[in-house]
Coordinates of C-alpha atoms and ligand atoms in Angstrom, one line a residue:
M1 CA 9.2 1.0 27.3
K2 CA 7.6 0.9 23.9
R3 CA 6.6 4.4 22.8
P4 CA 2.7 4.8 22.3
I5 CA 1.1 6.2 19.3
I6 CA -0.1 9.6 20.7
E7 CA -3.0 11.7 19.6
P8 CA -1.3 14.0 17.1
F9 CA -3.1 17.1 18.4
R10 CA -3.2 19.2 21.5
I11 CA -6.6 20.2 22.9
K12 CA -7.6 23.9 23.0
V13 CA -11.3 23.8 23.8
T14 CA -13.1 21.3 26.2
E15 CA -16.6 20.7 26.9
P16 CA -17.5 19.3 30.3
I17 CA -19.0 15.9 30.9
R18 CA -21.4 15.3 33.7
V19 CA -20.9 12.0 35.6
T20 CA -24.3 10.6 36.3
T21 CA -25.2 7.9 39.0
G22 CA -26.7 4.4 38.3
V23 CA -29.9 5.4 39.8
E24 CA -30.1 8.6 37.6
R25 CA -29.5 6.5 34.5
Q26 CA -32.0 4.1 35.5
K27 CA -34.6 6.7 35.7
I28 CA -33.2 8.4 32.2
L29 CA -33.4 5.2 30.3
E30 CA -36.9 4.3 31.5
V31 CA -38.2 7.8 30.5
A32 CA -36.3 7.2 27.0
H33 CA -38.2 4.1 26.6
Y34 CA -34.9 2.1 26.2
N35 CA -34.2 3.7 23.1
L36 CA -30.7 5.5 23.4
F37 CA -31.5 8.0 20.7
A38 CA -34.0 9.4 23.0
V39 CA -31.4 10.0 25.8
R40 CA -30.2 13.5 26.1
A41 CA -26.6 13.9 25.1
E42 CA -25.9 15.8 28.5
D43 CA -27.1 12.6 30.2
V44 CA -24.3 10.6 28.4
I45 CA -20.6 10.2 29.9
V46 CA -18.8 8.7 26.9
D47 CA -20.9 8.9 23.7
L48 CA -20.1 6.4 21.0
L49 CA -23.4 6.6 19.3
T50 CA -21.9 7.6 16.1
D51 CA -18.7 9.0 14.3
S52 CA -21.1 11.2 12.2
G53 CA -20.8 15.0 12.7
T54 CA -19.3 14.4 16.1
G55 CA -15.8 15.0 15.5
A56 CA -13.5 17.9 16.7
M57 CA -12.5 20.5 14.1
S58 CA -9.1 21.6 14.0
A59 CA -7.8 25.2 14.6
E60 CA -7.1 25.4 10.7
Q61 CA -10.8 24.6 10.1
W62 CA -12.1 27.2 12.6
A63 CA -9.9 29.7 11.0
A64 CA -11.1 28.7 7.4
M65 CA -14.7 29.2 8.7
M66 CA -13.9 32.9 9.4
R67 CA -13.2 33.2 5.6
G68 CA -16.6 31.8 4.9
D69 CA -18.2 33.8 2.1
E70 CA -21.9 33.8 2.3
S71 CA -22.7 35.3 -0.9
Y72 CA -25.9 33.6 -2.4
A73 CA -24.3 32.9 -5.7
G74 CA -20.7 32.1 -6.8
A75 CA -19.2 32.4 -3.1
K76 CA -15.5 32.1 -3.0
S77 CA -15.9 29.4 -0.4
F78 CA -17.8 27.3 -3.0
F79 CA -14.8 27.5 -5.5
R80 CA -12.4 26.6 -2.3
F81 CA -14.5 23.6 -1.8
E82 CA -14.8 22.6 -5.5
D83 CA -11.2 22.8 -5.9
A84 CA -10.5 20.6 -2.7
V85 CA -12.9 17.9 -4.1
H86 CA -11.5 18.1 -7.6
T87 CA -8.0 17.7 -6.3
L88 CA -9.1 14.7 -4.2
T89 CA -11.2 13.1 -6.5
G90 CA -10.9 14.3 -10.1
V91 CA -14.7 14.0 -10.5
P92 CA -15.8 17.1 -12.5
H93 CA -19.2 18.0 -11.5
V94 CA -19.4 18.6 -7.5
F95 CA -22.5 19.7 -5.7
P96 CA -22.7 20.6 -1.9
T97 CA -25.6 19.0 -0.1
H98 CA -26.7 19.4 3.6
Q99 CA -25.5 15.9 4.5
G100 CA -25.0 12.6 3.0
R101 CA -28.6 11.3 2.6
A102 CA -29.5 14.4 0.7
A103 CA -27.0 13.4 -1.8
E104 CA -28.5 10.0 -2.0
R105 CA -31.9 11.3 -2.3
I106 CA -31.2 13.5 -5.1
L107 CA -29.1 10.6 -6.8
C108 CA -32.3 8.5 -6.6
A109 CA -34.5 11.3 -7.6
V110 CA -32.7 11.9 -10.9
S111 CA -32.0 8.0 -11.8
D112 CA -34.5 5.9 -13.1
L113 CA -35.1 3.4 -10.3
T114 CA -38.7 2.3 -10.6
G115 CA -39.0 -1.5 -10.8
K116 CA -35.2 -1.8 -10.8
V117 CA -32.6 -3.3 -8.6
V118 CA -29.7 -1.6 -6.8
L119 CA -26.5 -3.9 -5.9
S120 CA -24.3 -3.3 -3.2
N121 CA -21.5 -4.7 -0.9
G122 CA -23.8 -3.2 2.0
L123 CA -26.4 -0.3 1.4
F124 CA -26.4 2.0 4.7
D125 CA -29.8 2.3 6.1
T126 CA -30.5 5.9 4.6
T127 CA -29.3 4.6 1.3
R128 CA -31.6 1.7 1.5
A129 CA -34.4 3.8 2.3
N130 CA -33.8 6.4 -0.3
V131 CA -33.5 3.6 -3.1
E132 CA -36.7 1.9 -1.7
A133 CA -38.5 5.3 -1.8
A134 CA -37.5 5.6 -5.4
G135 CA -39.3 2.5 -6.2
A136 CA -36.2 0.0 -6.5
R137 CA -35.0 -2.8 -4.4
G138 CA -31.8 -2.9 -2.7
L139 CA -29.6 -6.1 -2.8
D140 CA -26.8 -6.5 -0.5
L141 CA -24.0 -9.0 -1.8
G142 CA -21.3 -8.6 0.8
R143 CA -19.0 -11.5 1.6
A144 CA -20.8 -14.3 3.6
D145 CA -17.8 -14.7 5.8
A146 CA -17.4 -11.0 6.2
L147 CA -17.6 -10.9 9.9
T148 CA -16.0 -14.3 10.6
A149 CA -13.0 -14.6 8.2
H150 CA -10.8 -11.9 10.2
A151 CA -9.6 -11.0 6.8
S152 CA -8.5 -7.5 5.8
F153 CA -11.1 -6.8 3.3
G154 CA -14.4 -8.1 4.7
G155 CA -16.3 -5.1 3.0
D156 CA -15.7 -6.4 -0.4
V157 CA -18.5 -7.5 -2.4
D158 CA -18.8 -11.5 -3.3
L159 CA -17.9 -11.4 -6.9
D160 CA -19.6 -14.7 -7.5
A161 CA -22.9 -13.4 -6.0
F162 CA -22.4 -10.2 -7.9
D163 CA -22.1 -11.8 -11.1
R164 CA -25.1 -14.1 -10.6
A165 CA -27.0 -11.1 -9.6
M166 CA -25.8 -9.0 -12.7
R167 CA -27.1 -11.9 -14.8
E168 CA -30.2 -12.5 -13.3
H169 CA -31.3 -8.8 -13.2
A170 CA -29.6 -8.0 -16.5
G171 CA -31.0 -4.8 -18.0
N172 CA -32.7 -4.0 -14.7
V173 CA -29.7 -3.0 -12.7
A174 CA -30.2 0.7 -11.9
L175 CA -27.0 1.4 -10.0
V176 CA -24.0 -0.4 -8.2
V177 CA -23.3 1.1 -4.8
M178 CA -19.9 0.3 -3.1
T179 CA -19.9 1.6 0.5
V180 CA -16.3 2.3 1.6
T181 CA -15.7 1.3 4.3
N182 CA -18.8 -0.9 4.6
N183 CA -20.6 0.4 7.7
T184 CA -23.4 -2.2 7.9
V185 CA -21.0 -5.1 7.7
G186 CA -18.8 -4.4 10.6
G187 CA -17.0 -1.3 9.2
Q188 CA -14.8 -3.6 7.2
A189 CA -12.7 -2.1 4.3
V190 CA -12.9 -2.5 0.7
S191 CA -9.9 -3.7 -1.4
L192 CA -8.8 -1.7 -4.4
E193 CA -8.9 -5.1 -6.3
N194 CA -12.7 -5.5 -5.6
L195 CA -13.2 -2.0 -6.4
T196 CA -11.5 -2.4 -9.8
L197 CA -13.3 -5.5 -10.7
V198 CA -16.8 -4.4 -9.9
S199 CA -16.1 -1.1 -11.7
Q200 CA -14.9 -3.1 -14.8
R201 CA -18.1 -5.2 -14.6
C202 CA -20.1 -1.9 -14.6
R203 CA -18.6 -0.4 -17.3
A204 CA -19.0 -3.6 -19.4
A205 CA -22.7 -3.7 -18.6
N206 CA -23.1 -0.2 -18.9
V207 CA -24.4 0.1 -15.4
T208 CA -23.6 3.5 -13.2
F209 CA -21.0 2.8 -10.4
V210 CA -21.5 4.7 -7.2
L211 CA -19.0 5.1 -4.5
D212 CA -20.6 6.1 -1.0
A213 CA -17.3 7.5 -0.1
C214 CA -17.9 8.8 3.4
R215 CA -15.0 7.0 5.1
F216 CA -12.7 7.2 1.9
A217 CA -9.6 8.0 3.9
E218 CA -10.0 5.2 6.5
N219 CA -10.4 2.8 3.5
A220 CA -7.5 4.0 1.7
Y221 CA -5.3 3.7 4.8
R222 CA -6.4 0.0 5.2
I223 CA -5.5 -0.6 1.5
K224 CA -2.0 1.1 2.1
Q225 CA -1.6 -1.3 5.3
D226 CA -3.1 -4.5 3.9
E227 CA -3.2 -4.9 0.3
P228 CA -0.2 -6.3 -1.5
G229 CA 1.5 -3.9 -3.6
Q230 CA 0.0 -0.6 -2.1
A231 CA 2.2 -0.1 0.9
K232 CA 4.4 2.6 -1.1
K233 CA 1.8 4.7 -2.7
P234 CA 1.0 8.0 -0.9
L235 CA -2.6 8.0 0.6
S236 CA -3.8 10.7 -1.8
Q237 CA -3.0 8.4 -4.7
I238 CA -4.7 5.5 -3.2
A239 CA -7.8 7.6 -2.5
R240 CA -7.5 8.9 -6.0
E241 CA -7.5 5.3 -7.6
M242 CA -10.7 4.7 -5.4
F243 CA -12.5 7.7 -6.8
D244 CA -11.2 6.7 -10.6
M245 CA -13.4 3.9 -10.6
C246 CA -16.7 5.8 -10.0
D247 CA -19.3 7.4 -12.2
V248 CA -20.8 9.2 -9.3
F249 CA -20.0 9.5 -5.7
T250 CA -22.0 10.4 -2.5
M251 CA -20.4 11.4 0.6
S252 CA -21.4 12.4 4.1
A253 CA -18.8 15.0 5.0
K254 CA -19.6 14.3 8.6
K255 CA -17.3 11.4 8.6
D256 CA -14.0 11.9 6.7
A257 CA -14.4 15.4 6.0
I258 CA -14.3 16.0 10.0
V259 CA -17.0 18.5 9.8
N260 CA -20.3 18.8 11.9
M261 CA -22.5 18.9 8.7
G262 CA -22.4 18.7 5.2
G263 CA -22.4 16.3 2.3
I264 CA -21.5 16.0 -1.4
L265 CA -22.6 14.5 -4.6
A266 CA -20.5 14.5 -7.5
V267 CA -20.7 12.9 -11.0
R268 CA -18.9 12.7 -14.2
D269 CA -21.8 12.8 -16.6
R270 CA -22.8 16.2 -17.9
A271 CA -26.5 15.3 -18.6
L272 CA -26.9 13.8 -15.2
A273 CA -25.4 16.9 -13.6
E274 CA -27.7 19.0 -15.2
K275 CA -30.7 16.9 -13.7
I276 CA -29.0 17.3 -10.3
R277 CA -28.6 21.1 -10.6
V278 CA -32.5 21.3 -10.9
D279 CA -33.2 19.1 -8.0
L280 CA -30.7 20.6 -5.9
I281 CA -32.1 24.1 -6.5
R282 CA -35.5 22.7 -5.7
T283 CA -34.7 21.0 -2.5
E284 CA -31.3 22.0 -1.1
G285 CA -30.4 25.3 -2.4
F286 CA -28.5 27.2 -5.3
P287 CA -25.7 24.9 -6.6
S288 CA -22.8 27.0 -5.0
Y289 CA -24.1 26.3 -1.5
G290 CA -26.6 23.5 -1.5
G291 CA -28.1 23.5 1.8
L292 CA -24.7 24.6 3.5
A293 CA -23.2 27.9 4.7
G294 CA -20.2 29.1 3.0
R295 CA -18.1 28.6 6.3
D296 CA -19.3 25.0 6.3
L297 CA -17.8 24.7 2.8
E298 CA -14.5 26.2 4.0
A299 CA -14.5 23.5 6.8
I300 CA -14.9 20.5 4.5
A301 CA -12.3 21.7 2.1
Q302 CA -9.8 22.0 5.2
G303 CA -11.0 18.5 6.4
L304 CA -10.7 16.8 3.3
H305 CA -7.1 17.9 3.4
E306 CA -6.3 17.1 6.9
V307 CA -7.9 13.7 6.9
L308 CA -5.4 12.1 4.7
D309 CA -2.6 12.8 7.1
E310 CA -0.9 9.5 8.0
A311 CA -0.2 10.5 11.5
Y312 CA -3.8 11.2 11.9
L313 CA -4.8 8.1 10.5
E314 CA -2.2 5.9 12.2
Y315 CA -3.5 7.4 15.6
R316 CA -7.3 6.8 14.5
F317 CA -6.5 3.3 13.8
A318 CA -4.5 2.7 16.9
A319 CA -7.2 4.3 19.0
A320 CA -9.9 1.8 17.6
R321 CA -7.5 -1.3 18.0
Y322 CA -7.0 -0.2 21.6
L323 CA -10.7 0.1 22.4
G324 CA -11.1 -3.2 20.5
Q325 CA -8.5 -4.8 22.8
K326 CA -10.1 -3.4 25.9
L327 CA -13.5 -4.8 24.9
A328 CA -12.0 -8.1 24.1
D329 CA -10.2 -8.2 27.3
A330 CA -13.5 -7.5 29.0
G331 CA -14.7 -10.7 27.5
L332 CA -16.6 -9.3 24.6
P333 CA -16.5 -10.9 21.1
V334 CA -15.0 -8.3 18.7
I335 CA -15.2 -8.4 15.1
T336 CA -11.8 -8.1 13.6
P337 CA -9.8 -6.7 12.0
V338 CA -11.1 -3.7 14.1
A339 CA -12.4 -1.0 11.8
A340 CA -11.2 2.7 12.3
H341 CA -14.6 4.4 12.9
A342 CA -15.9 1.9 15.2
V343 CA -15.7 -1.2 17.2
Y344 CA -18.3 -3.8 16.5
V345 CA -19.2 -6.3 19.1
D346 CA -21.0 -9.6 18.2
A347 CA -23.9 -9.1 20.9
G348 CA -25.5 -12.4 19.5
A349 CA -22.5 -14.4 20.4
A350 CA -22.1 -12.6 23.6
L351 CA -25.6 -13.1 24.7
P352 CA -26.5 -16.6 23.4
H353 CA -29.6 -16.9 25.8
L354 CA -31.2 -14.2 23.6
G355 CA -32.5 -15.0 19.9
A356 CA -32.6 -12.2 17.5
H357 CA -36.1 -11.3 18.3
D358 CA -34.9 -10.7 21.8
L359 CA -32.8 -7.9 20.6
P360 CA -29.4 -8.7 22.2
G361 CA -27.7 -5.9 20.7
Q362 CA -30.2 -3.3 22.2
S363 CA -29.9 -5.3 25.6
L364 CA -26.1 -4.9 25.6
A365 CA -26.2 -1.4 24.4
C366 CA -28.8 -0.5 27.2
A367 CA -26.5 -2.3 29.8
M368 CA -23.4 -0.3 28.6
Y369 CA -25.4 2.7 29.3
L370 CA -26.8 1.7 32.6
A371 CA -23.7 0.3 33.9
G372 CA -21.5 3.5 33.0
G373 CA -23.3 6.2 31.0
V374 CA -21.8 4.7 27.6
R375 CA -23.8 5.3 24.6
T376 CA -23.5 2.8 21.6
C377 CA -25.6 1.9 18.9
E378 CA -27.6 -1.5 17.9
I379 CA -26.8 -2.6 14.4
G380 CA -28.9 -5.8 14.1
E381 CA -32.8 -6.9 14.3
L382 CA -33.7 -3.4 15.6
M383 CA -32.2 -1.5 12.9
F384 CA -32.9 -3.7 10.1
G385 CA -35.8 -6.0 11.0
A386 CA -36.1 -9.1 8.7
D387 CA -34.3 -7.8 5.5
G388 CA -30.9 -6.8 7.2
P389 CA -27.7 -8.7 7.9
K390 CA -28.3 -11.6 10.2
R391 CA -25.8 -10.7 12.8
Q392 CA -26.9 -8.7 16.1
L393 CA -24.0 -6.2 16.5
V394 CA -23.5 -3.3 18.7
R395 CA -21.3 -0.5 17.5
F396 CA -19.0 1.4 19.6
A397 CA -18.4 4.4 17.1
L398 CA -15.3 6.8 17.7
P399 CA -15.9 10.3 17.3
R400 CA -12.7 11.9 15.6
R401 CA -10.4 13.6 17.6
V402 CA -12.7 14.1 20.7
Y403 CA -11.9 11.4 23.3
T404 CA -8.5 10.3 25.0
Q405 CA -7.0 7.2 26.1
S406 CA -8.6 7.4 29.7
H407 CA -12.2 7.9 28.1
V408 CA -11.4 4.3 26.3
D409 CA -10.2 3.1 29.6
W410 CA -13.5 4.0 31.3
V411 CA -15.4 2.1 28.3
G412 CA -13.4 -0.9 28.9
A413 CA -14.0 -0.8 32.6
V414 CA -17.7 -0.5 32.1
A415 CA -17.6 -3.2 29.6
E416 CA -15.9 -5.5 32.3
E417 CA -18.9 -4.8 34.6
V418 CA -21.4 -5.7 31.8
A419 CA -19.6 -8.8 30.6
A420 CA -19.6 -10.2 34.1
V421 CA -23.4 -10.2 34.2
K422 CA -24.0 -10.7 30.4
A423 CA -25.8 -14.0 31.0
R424 CA -28.5 -12.1 33.1
L425 CA -29.0 -9.3 30.6
P426 CA -32.6 -9.5 29.5
A427 CA -34.7 -9.7 26.2
M428 CA -35.9 -6.5 25.0
R429 CA -39.6 -6.1 23.5
I430 CA -40.7 -3.3 21.2
T431 CA -43.8 -1.7 22.5
T432 CA -44.2 0.9 19.9
G433 CA -42.9 1.7 16.3
A434 CA -42.1 -2.0 15.3
D435 CA -43.3 -1.7 11.8
V436 CA -41.8 1.6 10.9
R437 CA -38.8 1.8 8.6
L438 CA -35.7 3.2 10.3
R439 CA -37.6 2.2 13.4
H440 CA -34.4 2.0 15.6
F441 CA -34.6 5.9 16.0
I442 CA -37.9 5.9 17.3
A443 CA -39.1 2.7 18.7
E444 CA -40.1 2.5 22.3
M445 CA -39.0 -0.7 24.1
R446 CA -39.0 -2.5 27.5
P447 CA -36.9 -5.1 29.2
E448 CA -38.6 -8.5 29.7
A449 CA -36.9 -8.7 33.3
P450 CA -34.9 -5.8 35.2
F451 CA -31.4 -5.3 34.1
P452 CA -29.0 -6.6 36.9
F453 CA -27.5 -3.2 38.0
G454 CA -27.9 -0.7 40.8
Ligands
F0G1 N1 -23.4 6.2 4.0 C1 -22.8 5.6 5.1 C2 -22.1 4.5 4.8 C3 -23.1 6.1 6.4 O1 -22.6 5.6 7.3 C4 -23.9 7.2 6.7 C5 -24.2 7.9 7.8 C6 -24.6 7.9 5.4 C7 -24.5 7.3 4.2 C8 -25.7 9.0 5.5 O2 -24.8 10.1 5.7 O3 -25.7 11.0 8.1 O4 -24.5 12.6 6.5 O5 -27.0 11.6 5.7 N2 -23.9 7.3 9.0 C9 -24.0 7.7 10.4 C10 -23.7 6.6 11.2 C11 -25.5 8.1 10.5 O6 -23.9 6.5 12.4 O7 -23.1 5.5 10.8 P1 -25.5 11.4 6.5

């Protein structure tokens, strides 16, 4: 028998899961107005809502937390954090923030964005909201075939579209943001070549190149696996080459630093760093803690080290592929190559009887919950409304080091039950909150007809 790729860790602490009944879940979802963000975590059996802040920390991270220095200024923990970020990225001015969106908000506040445009391979929803709140327009220029080409680097920017946009908006492009991996575009990776070409264009046009680096390790692993000429490089070198491209990076540490809370903002330019320092003190905290406890900084420093372990990344990709295979075997159309942090299902294709306005992604997500307590996240019309990508996706995100193979088998079995009745999944209507930005967090909905369960 072929040996499986195993979880390269043992489990020392456990958290109970309560297995709810279908009747209970029907009631729970009604009370939550069919918004899965309004469901209590204890009422979820397998929680694939997000990979953000939901990972399990290692024994070394917990041990590092005990060394947390909680001094207001100049804490030892800050210097360990700063050293870890320097070693990984080489970017000189490093600021902790309480999470990724705080780094985005501060960057947008200190950059002159009014009336400008921000070009991207795919802005994450909070990044777009921060860009817009600062008076700029975000333009996503991802590959048109990103979700259909089944190519290794579907997260790349479309260089022709990028060049056109740079010409059309010459003198008015405030920032270029490359999101690695490209979360809103099926979690697809971005090639080193694409990052290099975009960064060269930014340097030539004197435009600030920003890396949204929250899943840098997963992106680096894909580069090592799939990009010609990269296989022999250590992952740390590939990661470094990615960071070498940027003038600025923002990072939610809740992803590839494998912590439950934290973010990073880092810049090369001293004058920009000075502006950030002032804003950080006003809004997040003193620059040596930036909204985090000293112990959080310790956990990030250790996590940044652990995440580039090849055995860990091999297992992480294998786990996602395994989930992707289960969902495909169940009969759901899966976006390939399967990303590491999540498997994306094309709900529009799975439920062709529903148009975008019928929210097929939300219908499928609700069905997964009703059938088996599996919580996922719609990424489509509900999340983005009219300005987003035109695909109706459901994201099955995998928390880091949390679920085992049998949990994934459960998800696969539930997906089979859902796929068997997919033609009867109902349209969803928004009853409250349709016009709010980031409406997916708070909107209330109802199904047009009963779900075929129970
Ligand atoms: N950028 C990307 C690509 C993200 O995926 C996220 C968060 C952020 C920025 C913001 O970071 O949450 O620490 O403020 N993504 C989570 C998700 C919420 O579920 O994909 P944050």
